[in-house]
Amino acid sequence: MALLKNAQKIPSGVWALGFVSLFMDASSELVHSLLPALFVSLGISMAAVGFIEGVAEATASITKVFSGALSDWLGKRKILAVIGYGLAAITKPLFPLAQSVEVLFAARFIDRIGKGIRGAPRDALIADITPPAIRGAAYGLRQSMDAAGAFIGPLLAIALMALLSDDIPLVLWFALIPAALCMAFLLFGVEEPDAVPAGRDKRGLPLRRADFAQMSGRYWLIVVIGGLFAMARFSVAFLALRAMDLGLPVGLSPFVLVLMMVVFSASSYPVGVLADRMDRGVLLALGFVALILAELVLADASGYAVAMIGVAIWGVHLGLTQGLLSALVADAAPDHLRGTAFGIFNLVNGIALLFASLVAGAAWQMLGASMAFYTGAAFAGAALLLLLVSLRSRHWA
């Protein structure tokens, strides 16, 4: 009942952005759930997978710092979101047409540029239109709907693969439908406040040193902790590859994303509501513990059934951390620099994700799959230690 009451208080614009995320993630994850099988069919090495996925995700995060700052400077966020989601939509035909690693790389690269352009302005817009008292619930709702799309996409992939005799290119064309629905919700269902947030000096260019100086110590602490944590969270493509390495049939590989995202979606909104009522640092620490456990289970798994337990725990950690980190950034950032704050946070995360995916791919290829996950657990443990120390510092209060 409490969850329903909180949902009724959430602004309609947040709900619309939730559906935007749902449909685009359904489109993207329909594609991404089949990428590991496509990698295998094209004979791409694990090191190359790490490079492609790392560069793709890093590109998205690095782009966010510029789009976030630009949205602060312009006082407009929706137009950047439209450009970003639009770029992602128009790249969808490249995936079924891909016959080489170069085309796959180009498709992932352009798609992630779109994600980077839209991410920080969208996250800042949610804070702009949501009262602080229910901000955790708002971010949790959007994250939950985003994750729902991320498991709907793989389910569609599984059904279409069965109906279309495992014809991967033909299945990939269906990703265009939810991408079009996403654009419709964004164009006609989302409005932003007319006023530029108070305090932003529009005479100067974005990303000035003076802007960085206005960020609080708590904000920078969250950036450092989030970046260290991201080094433990390499691309989820490695989860599917681990399950297939342990015997999961290629045709069932999308179930890895389905399981992870079902758990992620189911946990994100309740965690967001809870985050409005208790210490967010404690919840974040629980998320770090969940990732360590997931990494260890995946490292030691003797069969794909055990690996799927690790995948489910990975989904728990996402539900405990992703919306929560966004709420923490929104709380710690000055209102007029909120887009910049999200951009910087995601820039650091992008560099960390690039490093994590490169290290995971190299470790897997040279030392075996288990070592890739042990390495991730070590980084998560370091992030947890820093968080626990930080919770006692004056910067967290």
Short mmCIF file of C-alpha atoms in Angstrom, two decimals:
data_model
loop_
_atom_site.label_atom_id
_atom_site.label_comp_id
_atom_site.label_asym_id
_atom_site.label_seq_id
_atom_site.Cartn_x
_atom_site.Cartn_y
_atom_site.Cartn_z
CA MET A 1 0.00 0.00 0.00
CA ALA A 2 2.84 2.41 0.88
CA LEU A 3 4.44 1.74 -2.49
CA LEU A 4 1.15 2.56 -4.26
CA LYS A 5 0.71 5.83 -2.36
CA ASN A 6 4.24 6.91 -3.25
CA ALA A 7 3.65 6.01 -6.90
CA GLN A 8 0.56 8.25 -7.00
CA LYS A 9 2.65 11.24 -5.83
CA ILE A 10 5.24 10.87 -8.57
CA PRO A 11 4.85 13.52 -11.34
CA SER A 12 3.42 12.42 -14.70
CA GLY A 13 6.61 13.52 -16.43
CA VAL A 14 8.59 10.97 -14.45
CA TRP A 15 6.11 8.26 -15.47
CA ALA A 16 6.49 9.31 -19.12
CA LEU A 17 10.27 9.18 -18.82
CA GLY A 18 9.85 5.75 -17.28
CA PHE A 19 7.99 4.55 -20.38
CA VAL A 20 10.62 6.18 -22.59
CA SER A 21 13.28 4.16 -20.77
CA LEU A 22 11.16 1.00 -20.87
CA PHE A 23 10.65 1.04 -24.64
CA MET A 24 14.22 2.03 -25.52
CA ASP A 25 15.63 -0.62 -23.21
CA ALA A 26 13.28 -3.21 -24.69
CA SER A 27 14.67 -2.27 -28.10
CA SER A 28 18.30 -2.14 -27.02
CA GLU A 29 18.27 -5.29 -24.92
CA LEU A 30 16.52 -7.28 -27.65
CA VAL A 31 19.67 -6.49 -29.61
CA HIS A 32 22.18 -6.80 -26.77
CA SER A 33 20.84 -10.13 -25.53
CA LEU A 34 21.80 -11.64 -28.89
CA LEU A 35 25.20 -9.95 -29.12
CA PRO A 36 27.10 -12.69 -27.21
CA ALA A 37 25.76 -15.27 -29.69
CA LEU A 38 26.65 -12.91 -32.55
CA PHE A 39 30.16 -12.49 -31.12
CA VAL A 40 30.56 -16.27 -31.01
CA SER A 41 29.23 -16.75 -34.55
CA LEU A 42 31.69 -14.17 -35.89
CA GLY A 43 34.61 -15.72 -33.97
CA ILE A 44 35.38 -12.59 -31.94
CA SER A 45 37.94 -13.09 -29.13
CA MET A 46 37.24 -12.34 -25.44
CA ALA A 47 39.78 -9.53 -25.51
CA ALA A 48 37.94 -7.99 -28.47
CA VAL A 49 34.62 -8.36 -26.61
CA GLY A 50 36.11 -6.52 -23.66
CA PHE A 51 37.38 -3.77 -25.97
CA ILE A 52 34.07 -3.35 -27.84
CA GLU A 53 31.92 -3.36 -24.70
CA GLY A 54 34.31 -1.22 -22.70
CA VAL A 55 34.68 1.45 -25.38
CA ALA A 56 30.92 1.43 -26.04
CA GLU A 57 29.96 1.97 -22.41
CA ALA A 58 32.79 4.42 -21.77
CA THR A 59 31.69 6.47 -24.80
CA ALA A 60 28.20 6.75 -23.34
CA SER A 61 29.46 7.89 -19.97
CA ILE A 62 32.05 10.32 -21.33
CA THR A 63 29.46 11.97 -23.59
CA LYS A 64 27.20 12.50 -20.58
CA VAL A 65 29.55 15.03 -19.00
CA PHE A 66 29.20 17.36 -22.01
CA SER A 67 25.46 16.89 -22.50
CA GLY A 68 24.80 17.39 -18.79
CA ALA A 69 26.78 20.64 -18.67
CA LEU A 70 25.15 21.84 -21.89
CA SER A 71 21.69 21.19 -20.44
CA ASP A 72 22.58 23.37 -17.45
CA TRP A 73 23.92 26.12 -19.66
CA LEU A 74 20.95 26.10 -22.03
CA GLY A 75 18.37 25.54 -19.31
CA LYS A 76 16.89 22.94 -21.66
CA ARG A 77 17.08 19.20 -21.11
CA LYS A 78 14.35 17.63 -23.27
CA ILE A 79 15.88 18.57 -26.63
CA LEU A 80 19.11 16.79 -25.69
CA ALA A 81 17.13 13.75 -24.58
CA VAL A 82 15.33 13.71 -27.95
CA ILE A 83 18.64 13.85 -29.82
CA GLY A 84 20.12 11.08 -27.69
CA TYR A 85 17.18 8.70 -27.92
CA GLY A 86 16.82 9.51 -31.61
CA LEU A 87 20.43 8.54 -32.31
CA ALA A 88 19.91 5.23 -30.53
CA ALA A 89 16.75 4.58 -32.55
CA ILE A 90 18.29 5.21 -35.96
CA THR A 91 21.27 2.91 -35.28
CA LYS A 92 19.09 -0.16 -34.72
CA PRO A 93 19.19 -1.27 -38.41
CA LEU A 94 23.01 -1.51 -38.26
CA PHE A 95 22.89 -4.57 -36.00
CA PRO A 96 20.98 -6.93 -38.32
CA LEU A 97 23.13 -5.72 -41.22
CA ALA A 98 26.43 -6.39 -39.40
CA GLN A 99 28.69 -9.00 -40.97
CA SER A 100 31.96 -8.03 -39.26
CA VAL A 101 33.39 -6.85 -35.96
CA GLU A 102 33.95 -3.38 -37.45
CA VAL A 103 30.24 -2.86 -38.19
CA LEU A 104 29.28 -4.14 -34.73
CA PHE A 105 31.77 -1.77 -33.16
CA ALA A 106 30.42 1.19 -35.16
CA ALA A 107 26.82 0.32 -34.24
CA ARG A 108 27.62 0.00 -30.53
CA PHE A 109 29.68 3.19 -30.63
CA ILE A 110 26.98 5.35 -32.22
CA ASP A 111 24.24 3.80 -30.07
CA ARG A 112 26.21 4.60 -26.92
CA ILE A 113 26.85 8.18 -28.05
CA GLY A 114 23.08 8.51 -28.11
CA LYS A 115 22.87 7.06 -24.62
CA GLY A 116 25.51 9.50 -23.44
CA ILE A 117 23.73 12.52 -24.87
CA ARG A 118 20.41 11.65 -23.21
CA GLY A 119 21.53 10.27 -19.84
CA ALA A 120 22.56 13.26 -17.72
CA PRO A 121 19.86 15.67 -19.03
CA ARG A 122 17.16 13.04 -18.38
CA ASP A 123 18.41 12.32 -14.85
CA ALA A 124 18.66 16.02 -14.08
CA LEU A 125 15.15 16.60 -15.48
CA ILE A 126 13.74 14.04 -13.05
CA ALA A 127 15.23 15.99 -10.14
CA ASP A 128 13.93 19.26 -11.63
CA ILE A 129 10.30 18.06 -11.65
CA THR A 130 10.30 15.90 -8.50
CA PRO A 131 9.99 17.15 -4.87
CA PRO A 132 13.06 16.18 -2.79
CA ALA A 133 10.94 14.18 -0.33
CA ILE A 134 10.09 11.55 -2.98
CA ARG A 135 13.21 11.79 -5.12
CA GLY A 136 14.39 8.31 -4.16
CA ALA A 137 11.05 6.85 -5.23
CA ALA A 138 11.12 8.78 -8.53
CA TYR A 139 14.57 7.53 -9.47
CA GLY A 140 13.64 4.06 -8.29
CA LEU A 141 10.50 4.07 -10.48
CA ARG A 142 12.37 5.16 -13.59
CA GLN A 143 15.09 2.61 -12.92
CA SER A 144 12.48 -0.10 -12.36
CA MET A 145 10.75 0.65 -15.67
CA ASP A 146 14.12 0.85 -17.40
CA ALA A 147 14.97 -2.60 -16.05
CA ALA A 148 11.52 -3.91 -17.04
CA GLY A 149 12.26 -2.96 -20.63
CA ALA A 150 15.62 -4.63 -20.27
CA PHE A 151 14.02 -8.00 -19.55
CA ILE A 152 11.11 -7.55 -21.98
CA GLY A 153 13.67 -7.15 -24.77
CA PRO A 154 15.43 -10.49 -24.17
CA LEU A 155 12.06 -12.24 -23.75
CA LEU A 156 11.04 -10.91 -27.14
CA ALA A 157 14.37 -12.11 -28.51
CA ILE A 158 13.77 -15.62 -27.16
CA ALA A 159 10.23 -15.79 -28.56
CA LEU A 160 11.24 -14.39 -31.93
CA MET A 161 14.24 -16.72 -32.18
CA ALA A 162 11.89 -19.66 -31.63
CA LEU A 163 9.34 -18.37 -34.15
CA LEU A 164 11.92 -17.41 -36.78
CA SER A 165 14.17 -20.48 -36.61
CA ASP A 166 17.08 -18.74 -34.84
CA ASP A 167 17.50 -16.21 -37.65
CA ILE A 168 19.40 -13.57 -35.64
CA PRO A 169 19.46 -10.78 -38.29
CA LEU A 170 15.71 -11.11 -38.90
CA VAL A 171 14.97 -11.01 -35.16
CA LEU A 172 17.09 -7.88 -34.76
CA TRP A 173 14.87 -5.93 -37.16
CA PHE A 174 12.03 -6.10 -34.63
CA ALA A 175 13.99 -3.75 -32.32
CA LEU A 176 12.76 -0.85 -34.46
CA ILE A 177 9.20 -1.13 -33.07
CA PRO A 178 9.82 -0.33 -29.37
CA ALA A 179 12.36 2.32 -30.44
CA ALA A 180 9.58 4.14 -32.31
CA LEU A 181 7.26 3.91 -29.27
CA CYS A 182 10.01 5.38 -27.11
CA MET A 183 10.27 8.44 -29.33
CA ALA A 184 6.48 8.92 -29.26
CA PHE A 185 6.37 8.98 -25.45
CA LEU A 186 9.32 11.36 -25.27
CA LEU A 187 8.01 13.82 -27.84
CA PHE A 188 4.41 13.96 -26.61
CA GLY A 189 4.49 12.88 -22.95
CA VAL A 190 7.37 14.82 -21.40
CA GLU A 191 7.45 18.52 -20.55
CA GLU A 192 10.14 20.39 -18.66
CA PRO A 193 9.99 23.47 -16.43
CA ASP A 194 10.26 26.72 -18.35
CA ALA A 195 12.60 28.43 -15.92
CA VAL A 196 16.37 27.98 -15.95
CA PRO A 197 17.49 26.80 -12.48
CA ALA A 198 18.52 29.76 -10.35
CA GLY A 199 22.21 30.57 -10.02
CA ARG A 200 23.49 29.43 -13.41
CA ASP A 201 25.65 32.08 -15.08
CA LYS A 202 24.76 31.83 -18.77
CA ARG A 203 27.47 34.29 -19.77
CA GLY A 204 30.19 31.68 -19.33
CA LEU A 205 30.64 28.43 -21.15
CA PRO A 206 29.78 25.10 -19.50
CA LEU A 207 32.35 23.00 -17.61
CA ARG A 208 34.26 25.91 -16.10
CA ARG A 209 36.61 25.53 -13.13
CA ALA A 210 34.24 27.73 -11.13
CA ASP A 211 31.47 25.18 -11.65
CA PHE A 212 33.61 22.37 -10.27
CA ALA A 213 34.45 24.49 -7.22
CA GLN A 214 30.75 24.76 -6.34
CA MET A 215 30.43 20.99 -5.94
CA SER A 216 30.40 19.85 -2.32
CA GLY A 217 32.82 17.47 -0.66
CA ARG A 218 29.98 14.97 -0.33
CA TYR A 219 29.39 15.06 -4.07
CA TRP A 220 33.06 14.37 -4.87
CA LEU A 221 33.08 11.54 -2.33
CA ILE A 222 30.09 9.94 -4.09
CA VAL A 223 31.91 10.32 -7.44
CA VAL A 224 35.03 8.55 -6.12
CA ILE A 225 33.07 5.73 -4.47
CA GLY A 226 30.88 5.27 -7.57
CA GLY A 227 33.92 5.16 -9.84
CA LEU A 228 35.71 2.56 -7.74
CA PHE A 229 32.51 0.51 -7.59
CA ALA A 230 32.12 0.71 -11.38
CA MET A 231 35.50 -0.99 -11.78
CA ALA A 232 33.84 -4.11 -10.35
CA ARG A 233 30.87 -3.94 -12.76
CA PHE A 234 32.20 -4.92 -16.17
CA SER A 235 29.84 -5.43 -19.10
CA VAL A 236 26.93 -7.80 -18.48
CA ALA A 237 27.90 -9.54 -21.75
CA PHE A 238 30.44 -11.40 -19.62
CA LEU A 239 27.61 -12.87 -17.53
CA ALA A 240 26.04 -14.47 -20.59
CA LEU A 241 29.43 -15.61 -21.83
CA ARG A 242 30.13 -17.20 -18.42
CA ALA A 243 26.82 -19.07 -18.48
CA MET A 244 27.50 -20.31 -22.02
CA ASP A 245 31.02 -21.29 -20.98
CA LEU A 246 29.40 -23.49 -18.31
CA GLY A 247 27.05 -25.20 -20.75
CA LEU A 248 24.07 -22.89 -21.32
CA PRO A 249 22.82 -23.38 -24.91
CA VAL A 250 23.43 -20.37 -27.15
CA GLY A 251 19.74 -20.08 -27.99
CA LEU A 252 18.93 -19.64 -24.30
CA SER A 253 21.61 -17.03 -23.63
CA PRO A 254 19.05 -14.15 -23.52
CA PHE A 255 17.65 -15.75 -20.33
CA VAL A 256 20.72 -14.42 -18.52
CA LEU A 257 19.62 -10.83 -19.12
CA VAL A 258 15.99 -11.71 -18.47
CA LEU A 259 16.74 -13.12 -15.04
CA MET A 260 19.04 -10.28 -14.07
CA MET A 261 16.63 -7.58 -15.22
CA VAL A 262 13.54 -9.16 -13.63
CA VAL A 263 15.30 -9.05 -10.26
CA PHE A 264 16.64 -5.55 -11.00
CA SER A 265 13.21 -4.23 -11.95
CA ALA A 266 11.42 -5.85 -9.01
CA SER A 267 13.85 -4.41 -6.47
CA SER A 268 14.55 -0.89 -7.79
CA TYR A 269 11.31 0.89 -6.89
CA PRO A 270 10.93 -0.60 -3.36
CA VAL A 271 14.57 0.28 -2.69
CA GLY A 272 13.90 3.83 -3.93
CA VAL A 273 10.95 4.23 -1.56
CA LEU A 274 13.04 2.81 1.28
CA ALA A 275 15.85 5.23 0.44
CA ASP A 276 13.50 8.14 1.23
CA ARG A 277 13.00 6.74 4.74
CA MET A 278 16.42 5.54 5.91
CA ASP A 279 20.16 6.15 5.59
CA ARG A 280 21.01 5.79 1.90
CA GLY A 281 24.61 4.95 2.72
CA VAL A 282 23.56 1.77 4.54
CA LEU A 283 21.47 0.65 1.53
CA LEU A 284 24.38 1.37 -0.77
CA ALA A 285 26.69 -0.76 1.37
CA LEU A 286 24.25 -3.66 1.10
CA GLY A 287 24.38 -3.28 -2.68
CA PHE A 288 28.18 -3.49 -2.62
CA VAL A 289 27.99 -6.67 -0.53
CA ALA A 290 25.53 -8.17 -3.03
CA LEU A 291 27.93 -7.53 -5.92
CA ILE A 292 30.83 -9.18 -4.08
CA LEU A 293 28.67 -12.23 -3.46
CA ALA A 294 27.54 -12.35 -7.09
CA GLU A 295 31.13 -12.16 -8.36
CA LEU A 296 32.24 -15.00 -6.07
CA VAL A 297 29.33 -17.23 -7.09
CA LEU A 298 30.07 -16.65 -10.78
CA ALA A 299 33.79 -17.27 -10.25
CA ASP A 300 33.24 -20.61 -8.45
CA ALA A 301 30.20 -21.87 -10.42
CA SER A 302 30.53 -25.46 -11.60
CA GLY A 303 27.54 -25.35 -13.96
CA TYR A 304 25.25 -22.81 -15.59
CA ALA A 305 22.48 -23.38 -13.01
CA VAL A 306 24.79 -22.09 -10.26
CA ALA A 307 25.92 -19.26 -12.53
CA MET A 308 22.29 -18.18 -12.86
CA ILE A 309 22.14 -17.79 -9.07
CA GLY A 310 25.06 -15.39 -9.38
CA VAL A 311 23.23 -13.56 -12.16
CA ALA A 312 20.16 -13.15 -9.91
CA ILE A 313 22.30 -11.74 -7.10
CA TRP A 314 23.87 -9.39 -9.65
CA GLY A 315 20.33 -8.12 -10.32
CA VAL A 316 19.82 -7.56 -6.58
CA HIS A 317 22.97 -5.43 -6.43
CA LEU A 318 21.75 -3.33 -9.38
CA GLY A 319 18.41 -2.73 -7.66
CA LEU A 320 20.17 -1.67 -4.48
CA THR A 321 22.62 0.72 -6.12
CA GLN A 322 21.67 2.25 -9.48
CA GLY A 323 18.65 4.41 -8.61
CA LEU A 324 20.19 5.10 -5.21
CA LEU A 325 23.41 6.47 -6.69
CA SER A 326 21.35 8.80 -8.92
CA ALA A 327 19.40 10.06 -5.90
CA LEU A 328 22.64 10.64 -3.97
CA VAL A 329 24.10 12.65 -6.85
CA ALA A 330 20.91 14.72 -7.18
CA ASP A 331 20.90 15.45 -3.43
CA ALA A 332 24.57 16.45 -3.27
CA ALA A 333 24.69 18.64 -6.41
CA PRO A 334 23.73 22.34 -6.62
CA ASP A 335 20.37 22.72 -8.37
CA HIS A 336 21.76 24.88 -11.18
CA LEU A 337 24.62 22.43 -11.88
CA ARG A 338 22.65 19.21 -11.65
CA GLY A 339 23.22 18.20 -15.28
CA THR A 340 26.95 18.90 -14.94
CA ALA A 341 27.04 16.86 -11.73
CA PHE A 342 25.44 13.84 -13.40
CA GLY A 343 27.77 14.26 -16.36
CA ILE A 344 30.93 14.25 -14.22
CA PHE A 345 29.68 11.28 -12.22
CA ASN A 346 29.02 9.33 -15.40
CA LEU A 347 32.34 10.37 -16.95
CA VAL A 348 34.19 8.82 -14.02
CA ASN A 349 31.98 5.75 -14.21
CA GLY A 350 32.60 5.46 -17.95
CA ILE A 351 36.37 5.49 -17.55
CA ALA A 352 36.05 2.92 -14.78
CA LEU A 353 33.77 0.70 -16.92
CA LEU A 354 36.22 0.84 -19.82
CA PHE A 355 39.02 -0.21 -17.50
CA ALA A 356 36.87 -2.94 -15.92
CA SER A 357 35.82 -4.48 -19.24
CA LEU A 358 39.36 -4.40 -20.64
CA VAL A 359 40.74 -6.02 -17.48
CA ALA A 360 37.96 -8.62 -17.37
CA GLY A 361 38.47 -9.57 -21.02
CA ALA A 362 42.25 -9.83 -20.64
CA ALA A 363 42.01 -11.75 -17.35
CA TRP A 364 39.50 -14.19 -18.85
CA GLN A 365 41.63 -14.82 -21.93
CA MET A 366 44.95 -15.20 -20.07
CA LEU A 367 43.96 -16.63 -16.67
CA GLY A 368 40.47 -18.05 -17.12
CA ALA A 369 36.90 -16.95 -16.42
CA SER A 370 37.12 -17.31 -12.63
CA MET A 371 39.95 -14.79 -12.35
CA ALA A 372 37.89 -12.15 -14.18
CA PHE A 373 35.18 -12.39 -11.52
CA TYR A 374 37.64 -12.61 -8.62
CA THR A 375 39.17 -9.36 -9.86
CA GLY A 376 35.74 -7.73 -9.91
CA ALA A 377 35.08 -8.91 -6.35
CA ALA A 378 38.35 -7.32 -5.21
CA PHE A 379 37.38 -3.93 -6.67
CA ALA A 380 33.91 -4.18 -5.09
CA GLY A 381 35.51 -4.96 -1.73
CA ALA A 382 37.72 -1.88 -2.01
CA ALA A 383 34.67 0.27 -2.83
CA LEU A 384 32.79 -1.15 0.16
CA LEU A 385 35.71 -0.39 2.47
CA LEU A 386 35.89 3.21 1.24
CA LEU A 387 32.13 3.61 1.67
CA LEU A 388 32.18 2.30 5.25
CA VAL A 389 34.99 4.70 6.13
CA SER A 390 33.17 7.55 4.39
CA LEU A 391 29.95 7.00 6.30
CA ARG A 392 31.81 8.17 9.41
CA SER A 393 33.35 11.23 7.75
CA ARG A 394 32.10 14.79 7.88
CA HIS A 395 31.70 14.89 4.09
CA TRP A 396 28.93 12.25 4.09
CA ALA A 397 26.76 14.01 6.67
#
